[in-house]
CSV table of C-alpha atoms in Angstrom, one decimal:
chain,number,residue,atom,x,y,z
A,38,UNK,CA,35.0,10.9,-34.4
A,39,UNK,CA,38.3,9.4,-32.7
A,40,UNK,CA,38.8,5.9,-31.6
A,41,UNK,CA,38.8,7.6,-27.8
A,42,UNK,CA,35.6,9.3,-28.5
A,43,UNK,CA,34.2,5.8,-29.6
A,44,UNK,CA,35.4,4.0,-26.6
A,45,UNK,CA,33.9,7.1,-24.3
A,46,UNK,CA,30.3,7.0,-26.1
A,47,UNK,CA,30.0,2.9,-25.6
A,48,UNK,CA,31.4,3.5,-21.9
A,49,UNK,CA,28.4,5.9,-21.6
A,50,UNK,CA,26.0,3.5,-23.1
A,51,UNK,CA,27.3,0.5,-21.1
A,52,UNK,CA,26.7,2.5,-18.0
A,53,UNK,CA,23.1,3.6,-18.8
A,54,UNK,CA,22.1,0.0,-19.6
A,55,UNK,CA,23.5,-1.0,-16.3
A,56,UNK,CA,21.8,1.8,-14.5
A,57,UNK,CA,18.5,1.0,-16.1
A,58,UNK,CA,17.5,-1.7,-13.7
A,59,UNK,CA,18.2,0.7,-10.7
A,60,UNK,CA,16.0,3.2,-12.5
A,61,UNK,CA,12.9,0.7,-13.2
A,62,UNK,CA,13.2,-0.4,-9.6
A,63,UNK,CA,13.1,3.2,-8.3
A,64,UNK,CA,10.2,3.7,-10.4
A,65,UNK,CA,8.3,0.8,-9.0
A,66,UNK,CA,8.9,2.4,-5.6
A,67,UNK,CA,8.0,5.8,-6.3
A,68,UNK,CA,4.7,5.4,-8.5
A,69,UNK,CA,2.7,4.1,-5.8
A,70,UNK,CA,4.0,7.0,-3.1
A,71,UNK,CA,3.1,9.4,-6.0
A,72,UNK,CA,-0.5,7.8,-6.7
A,73,UNK,CA,-1.0,8.3,-2.8
A,74,UNK,CA,0.0,12.0,-2.9
A,75,UNK,CA,-2.1,12.9,-5.9
A,76,UNK,CA,-5.0,11.2,-4.4
A,77,UNK,CA,-4.9,13.1,-1.3
A,78,UNK,CA,-5.4,16.4,-3.1
A,79,UNK,CA,-8.0,15.3,-5.2
A,80,UNK,CA,-11.7,15.9,-5.0
A,81,UNK,CA,-13.9,13.3,-4.8
A,82,UNK,CA,-15.4,13.4,-8.6
A,83,UNK,CA,-11.6,13.2,-9.7
A,84,UNK,CA,-10.9,10.1,-7.5
A,85,UNK,CA,-13.6,8.2,-9.1
A,86,UNK,CA,-13.3,9.4,-12.6
A,87,UNK,CA,-12.4,6.6,-15.2
A,88,UNK,CA,-9.9,6.8,-16.9
A,89,UNK,CA,-8.1,8.1,-13.8
A,90,UNK,CA,-6.1,11.2,-14.1
A,91,UNK,CA,-2.4,11.6,-13.1
A,92,UNK,CA,-2.4,15.3,-11.8
A,93,UNK,CA,-5.0,17.0,-9.8
A,94,UNK,CA,-7.1,19.1,-12.0
A,95,UNK,CA,-8.6,21.1,-8.9
A,96,UNK,CA,-6.4,20.5,-5.6
A,97,UNK,CA,-8.1,20.3,-2.5
A,98,UNK,CA,-7.7,19.6,1.3
A,99,UNK,CA,-10.7,17.8,1.7
A,100,UNK,CA,-9.4,14.6,2.5
A,101,UNK,CA,-7.8,16.2,5.5
A,102,UNK,CA,-11.0,18.1,6.4
A,103,UNK,CA,-14.1,18.9,4.4
A,104,UNK,CA,-15.7,21.6,5.8
A,105,UNK,CA,-19.1,21.0,3.5
A,106,UNK,CA,-19.4,17.4,5.2
A,107,UNK,CA,-21.7,17.4,8.4
A,108,UNK,CA,-23.0,14.1,9.8
A,109,UNK,CA,-26.7,15.2,9.6
A,110,UNK,CA,-26.6,15.9,5.7
A,111,UNK,CA,-24.4,13.5,3.6
A,112,UNK,CA,-24.1,13.6,-0.6
A,113,UNK,CA,-21.7,11.8,-3.0
A,114,UNK,CA,-19.8,15.0,-3.5
A,115,UNK,CA,-18.6,15.5,0.0
A,116,UNK,CA,-17.5,13.0,2.8
A,117,UNK,CA,-15.8,13.2,6.2
A,118,UNK,CA,-12.0,14.0,6.1
A,119,UNK,CA,-9.3,12.1,8.0
A,120,UNK,CA,-9.5,14.7,10.9
A,121,UNK,CA,-13.3,14.3,11.1
A,122,UNK,CA,-13.4,10.7,11.6
A,123,UNK,CA,-13.3,8.6,14.5
A,124,UNK,CA,-15.4,10.7,16.7
A,125,UNK,CA,-15.5,8.6,19.8
A,126,UNK,CA,-11.7,9.2,20.2
A,127,UNK,CA,-10.5,12.3,22.1
A,128,UNK,CA,-8.5,14.5,19.5
A,129,UNK,CA,-9.6,12.0,16.5
A,130,UNK,CA,-6.5,11.0,14.1
A,131,UNK,CA,-4.3,13.2,16.2
A,132,UNK,CA,-4.3,10.7,19.0
A,133,UNK,CA,-3.2,7.8,16.8
A,134,UNK,CA,-0.3,10.2,15.6
A,135,UNK,CA,0.6,10.9,19.5
A,136,UNK,CA,0.4,7.5,20.2
A,137,UNK,CA,2.7,6.3,17.6
A,138,UNK,CA,5.2,9.4,18.2
A,139,UNK,CA,5.2,8.5,22.2
A,140,UNK,CA,5.5,4.6,21.5
A,141,UNK,CA,8.5,5.1,18.9
A,142,UNK,CA,10.2,7.5,20.8
A,143,UNK,CA,10.4,5.6,24.0
A,144,UNK,CA,11.0,2.3,22.5
A,145,UNK,CA,14.2,3.6,20.5
A,146,UNK,CA,15.5,5.5,23.5
A,147,UNK,CA,14.9,3.0,25.9
A,148,UNK,CA,16.1,0.1,23.6
A,149,UNK,CA,19.4,2.0,22.7
A,150,UNK,CA,20.5,2.8,26.3
A,151,UNK,CA,19.8,-0.8,27.3
A,152,UNK,CA,21.2,-2.6,24.5
A,153,UNK,CA,24.2,-0.4,24.6
A,154,UNK,CA,24.6,-1.0,28.3
A,155,UNK,CA,24.4,-5.1,27.5
A,156,UNK,CA,26.9,-4.1,24.5
A,157,UNK,CA,29.4,-2.9,26.8
A,158,UNK,CA,29.2,-5.3,29.7
A,159,UNK,CA,29.8,-8.1,27.0
A,160,UNK,CA,32.6,-6.5,25.0
A,161,UNK,CA,34.7,-4.8,28.2
A,162,UNK,CA,33.9,-6.8,31.1
A,163,UNK,CA,35.7,-10.4,31.6
A,164,UNK,CA,32.6,-11.8,33.1
A,165,UNK,CA,32.2,-15.6,33.5
A,166,UNK,CA,29.9,-16.9,31.0
A,167,UNK,CA,30.0,-13.7,28.8
A,168,UNK,CA,30.5,-15.8,25.5
A,169,UNK,CA,27.6,-18.0,26.2
A,170,UNK,CA,25.4,-15.0,26.8
A,171,UNK,CA,26.4,-13.5,23.2
A,172,UNK,CA,26.0,-16.7,21.6
A,173,UNK,CA,22.2,-16.7,23.4
A,174,UNK,CA,21.7,-13.4,22.1
A,175,UNK,CA,22.8,-14.2,18.9
A,176,UNK,CA,21.2,-17.3,18.4
A,177,UNK,CA,17.9,-15.9,19.2
A,178,UNK,CA,18.2,-13.7,15.9
A,179,UNK,CA,17.5,-17.0,14.2
A,180,UNK,CA,14.5,-17.7,15.9
A,181,UNK,CA,11.3,-15.8,13.6
A,182,UNK,CA,9.9,-13.5,15.9
A,183,UNK,CA,6.2,-14.7,14.7
A,184,UNK,CA,6.9,-17.7,17.1
A,185,UNK,CA,7.2,-15.6,20.1
A,186,UNK,CA,3.9,-13.6,19.5
A,187,UNK,CA,1.8,-16.3,21.5
A,188,UNK,CA,4.1,-16.4,24.6
A,189,UNK,CA,4.5,-12.4,24.8
A,190,UNK,CA,0.5,-12.2,24.7
A,191,UNK,CA,0.3,-14.8,27.5
A,192,UNK,CA,2.6,-12.7,29.5
A,193,UNK,CA,1.3,-9.5,28.8
A,194,UNK,CA,-2.1,-10.6,29.4
A,195,UNK,CA,-1.3,-12.1,32.8
A,196,UNK,CA,0.4,-8.7,33.7
A,197,UNK,CA,-2.7,-7.2,33.0
A,198,UNK,CA,-0.9,-4.9,30.3
A,199,UNK,CA,-3.4,-5.4,27.4
A,200,UNK,CA,-4.7,-2.1,25.8
A,201,UNK,CA,-1.8,-0.2,27.7
A,202,UNK,CA,1.7,1.7,26.7
A,203,UNK,CA,3.5,-0.9,29.0
A,204,UNK,CA,2.4,-3.7,26.6
A,205,UNK,CA,3.5,-1.7,23.6
A,206,UNK,CA,6.9,-0.6,25.2
A,207,UNK,CA,8.3,-3.3,27.2
A,208,UNK,CA,8.3,-6.3,25.1
A,209,UNK,CA,10.0,-4.2,22.4
A,210,UNK,CA,13.3,-3.1,24.4
A,211,UNK,CA,15.2,-6.2,24.0
A,212,UNK,CA,16.7,-5.8,20.5
A,213,UNK,CA,19.5,-8.8,19.8
A,214,UNK,CA,20.6,-7.3,16.6
A,215,UNK,CA,21.3,-3.9,18.2
A,216,UNK,CA,23.3,-5.5,21.1
A,217,UNK,CA,25.4,-7.6,18.3
A,218,UNK,CA,26.1,-4.6,16.2
A,219,UNK,CA,27.3,-2.5,19.3
A,220,UNK,CA,29.3,-5.5,20.6
A,221,UNK,CA,30.8,-5.3,17.2
A,222,UNK,CA,31.7,-1.6,17.3
A,223,UNK,CA,32.8,-1.9,20.8
A,224,UNK,CA,35.8,-4.2,19.9
A,225,UNK,CA,37.5,-1.0,17.9
A,226,UNK,CA,37.4,1.0,21.6
A,227,UNK,CA,41.0,0.5,23.0
A,228,UNK,CA,40.7,-1.3,26.6
A,229,UNK,CA,43.1,1.0,27.7
A,230,UNK,CA,40.8,3.9,27.4
A,231,UNK,CA,38.5,2.1,29.5
A,232,UNK,CA,41.2,0.9,32.2
A,233,UNK,CA,42.3,4.6,32.6
A,234,UNK,CA,39.2,5.9,33.4
A,235,UNK,CA,38.8,3.2,35.8
A,236,UNK,CA,42.4,4.2,37.4
A,237,UNK,CA,41.0,7.9,37.3
A,238,UNK,CA,38.5,6.7,39.7
A,239,UNK,CA,35.4,6.7,37.6
A,240,UNK,CA,32.7,4.1,38.1
A,241,UNK,CA,31.0,1.6,35.5
A,242,UNK,CA,27.8,3.6,35.0
A,243,UNK,CA,30.1,7.1,34.6
A,244,UNK,CA,32.3,5.1,32.1
A,245,UNK,CA,29.5,3.9,30.2
A,246,UNK,CA,27.7,7.4,30.4
A,247,UNK,CA,30.5,9.7,29.5
A,248,UNK,CA,33.0,7.3,27.6
A,249,UNK,CA,31.1,4.9,26.0
A,250,UNK,CA,28.1,6.6,24.8
A,251,UNK,CA,29.8,9.5,23.1
A,252,UNK,CA,32.3,7.1,21.2
A,253,UNK,CA,29.0,4.8,20.1
A,254,UNK,CA,27.2,7.8,18.6
A,255,UNK,CA,27.8,6.9,14.9
A,256,UNK,CA,26.2,3.3,15.6
A,257,UNK,CA,23.5,4.7,17.7
A,258,UNK,CA,22.2,6.8,15.1
A,259,UNK,CA,22.3,3.9,12.6
A,260,UNK,CA,20.3,1.8,14.9
A,261,UNK,CA,17.9,4.4,15.7
A,262,UNK,CA,16.6,4.7,12.3
A,263,UNK,CA,16.2,0.8,12.0
A,264,UNK,CA,14.3,0.9,15.2
A,265,UNK,CA,12.2,3.9,14.4
A,266,UNK,CA,11.1,2.5,10.9
A,267,UNK,CA,10.4,-0.8,12.6
A,268,UNK,CA,8.3,0.4,15.4
A,269,UNK,CA,6.9,3.3,13.6
A,270,UNK,CA,5.4,1.0,11.0
A,271,UNK,CA,4.7,-2.1,13.7
A,272,UNK,CA,1.3,-3.6,12.9
A,273,UNK,CA,0.6,-7.1,14.0
A,274,UNK,CA,1.8,-6.9,17.7
A,275,UNK,CA,-0.4,-3.6,18.4
A,276,UNK,CA,-3.4,-5.3,16.4
A,277,UNK,CA,-3.1,-8.1,19.1
A,278,UNK,CA,-2.5,-6.3,22.5
A,279,UNK,CA,-5.0,-3.2,21.1
A,280,UNK,CA,-8.8,-3.4,22.1
A,281,UNK,CA,-9.7,0.0,22.2
A,282,UNK,CA,-9.7,2.5,19.5
A,283,UNK,CA,-8.2,4.9,21.7
A,284,UNK,CA,-4.8,2.9,22.3
A,285,UNK,CA,-4.4,2.3,18.5
A,286,UNK,CA,-1.4,3.3,16.4
A,287,UNK,CA,-1.2,4.8,13.2
A,288,UNK,CA,-0.9,1.6,11.4
A,289,UNK,CA,-3.9,-0.3,13.2
A,290,UNK,CA,-6.0,3.0,12.9
A,291,UNK,CA,-5.4,3.0,8.9
A,292,UNK,CA,-6.5,-0.6,9.2
A,293,UNK,CA,-9.5,0.0,11.3
A,294,UNK,CA,-10.5,2.9,9.2
A,295,UNK,CA,-10.3,0.5,5.9
A,296,UNK,CA,-12.9,-1.7,7.6
A,297,UNK,CA,-15.3,1.0,9.4
A,298,UNK,CA,-15.4,3.2,6.1
A,299,UNK,CA,-15.8,1.1,3.4
A,300,UNK,CA,-16.0,2.7,-0.5
A,301,UNK,CA,-14.9,5.2,-2.9
A,302,UNK,CA,-15.6,8.1,-0.3
A,303,UNK,CA,-13.2,7.0,2.1
A,304,UNK,CA,-10.1,6.4,-0.5
A,305,UNK,CA,-9.0,10.1,-0.2
A,306,UNK,CA,-8.9,10.0,3.6
A,307,UNK,CA,-7.2,6.7,3.7
A,308,UNK,CA,-4.6,7.9,1.3
A,309,UNK,CA,-4.2,11.3,3.7
A,310,UNK,CA,-3.6,8.8,6.8
A,311,UNK,CA,-1.2,6.8,4.8
A,312,UNK,CA,0.6,9.9,3.9
A,313,UNK,CA,0.9,11.4,7.3
A,314,UNK,CA,2.0,8.1,8.2
A,315,UNK,CA,4.7,7.9,5.6
A,316,UNK,CA,6.3,11.6,5.9
A,317,UNK,CA,7.8,11.1,9.8
A,318,UNK,CA,9.8,8.2,8.8
A,319,UNK,CA,11.0,10.0,5.4
A,320,UNK,CA,11.9,13.0,7.1
A,321,UNK,CA,13.8,11.1,9.9
A,322,UNK,CA,15.9,9.0,7.5
A,323,UNK,CA,16.5,12.0,5.6
A,324,UNK,CA,17.6,13.7,8.5
A,325,UNK,CA,19.9,11.1,10.0
A,326,UNK,CA,21.1,8.8,6.4
A,327,UNK,CA,24.6,10.5,6.8
A,328,UNK,CA,24.9,9.1,10.4
A,329,UNK,CA,23.3,6.0,9.1
A,330,UNK,CA,26.1,5.1,6.6
A,331,UNK,CA,28.8,6.2,8.9
A,332,UNK,CA,27.7,3.8,11.4
A,333,UNK,CA,27.4,0.9,9.3
A,334,UNK,CA,30.5,1.4,7.3
A,335,UNK,CA,32.5,1.9,10.7
A,336,UNK,CA,31.1,-1.2,12.1
A,337,UNK,CA,32.0,-3.2,9.3
A,338,UNK,CA,35.6,-1.9,9.3
A,339,UNK,CA,36.2,-2.3,13.2
A,340,UNK,CA,34.2,-5.8,13.6
């Protein structure tokens, strides 16, 4: 073997060893998801088997819906599936998915519109005190969000918004990091472009809607992924303001199902709910990951 071949082989071995921690990290992240996936499609006899099996031998959809189960006759071999639970709620588990979808979509769209408008004013308008306003927004990022739970709860309670969509959505519309991120991105947009639009007679709302928002598209796509992931998985705030099962989102519904239905017979249904809760975020990220990477890179270059 030539010296060049030995050197190349050593580089390959060294590269493999350097990548080994990443492989181990990926394994620790994939293993729980794989266990959840196989548990969903196992019958009850395989779920409780010791030692456990790592591949479903008799795949089934009973964790979602078990046609052999009835409320009047229960058995160890059959249990109510995910979509057979919460009979006191209209549409059952579908109601929680609809709640999460509606709340997440509204917060994402509303936050991006409000934060982009605020960033446009801060970055492109010479208003008095804009630096102070921007510093206050940035400083608010340093305050742990848990410290605002009690004040927000008192405000929402006094407004009569407990157990309502308003209580979910309105407190979540203000996103300091999104404003900060968009301001850095807007600094790269030439002021002459805005001035030219004003000379042509365009108003501020039209400039924001027709010029600023299209130019912010990569940054908005990047921020949308962060907002969607945060709001879809939000648990603590919904847990505090939700008083009825019908207004629960998916994380709160899974927590309540884990307390309402205790035992190995509920493991498959709980795993099915967790699988349905994770799929939308995975699909959303895979669909927009190119925009996410581009938005982060461009904001770093232009900030």
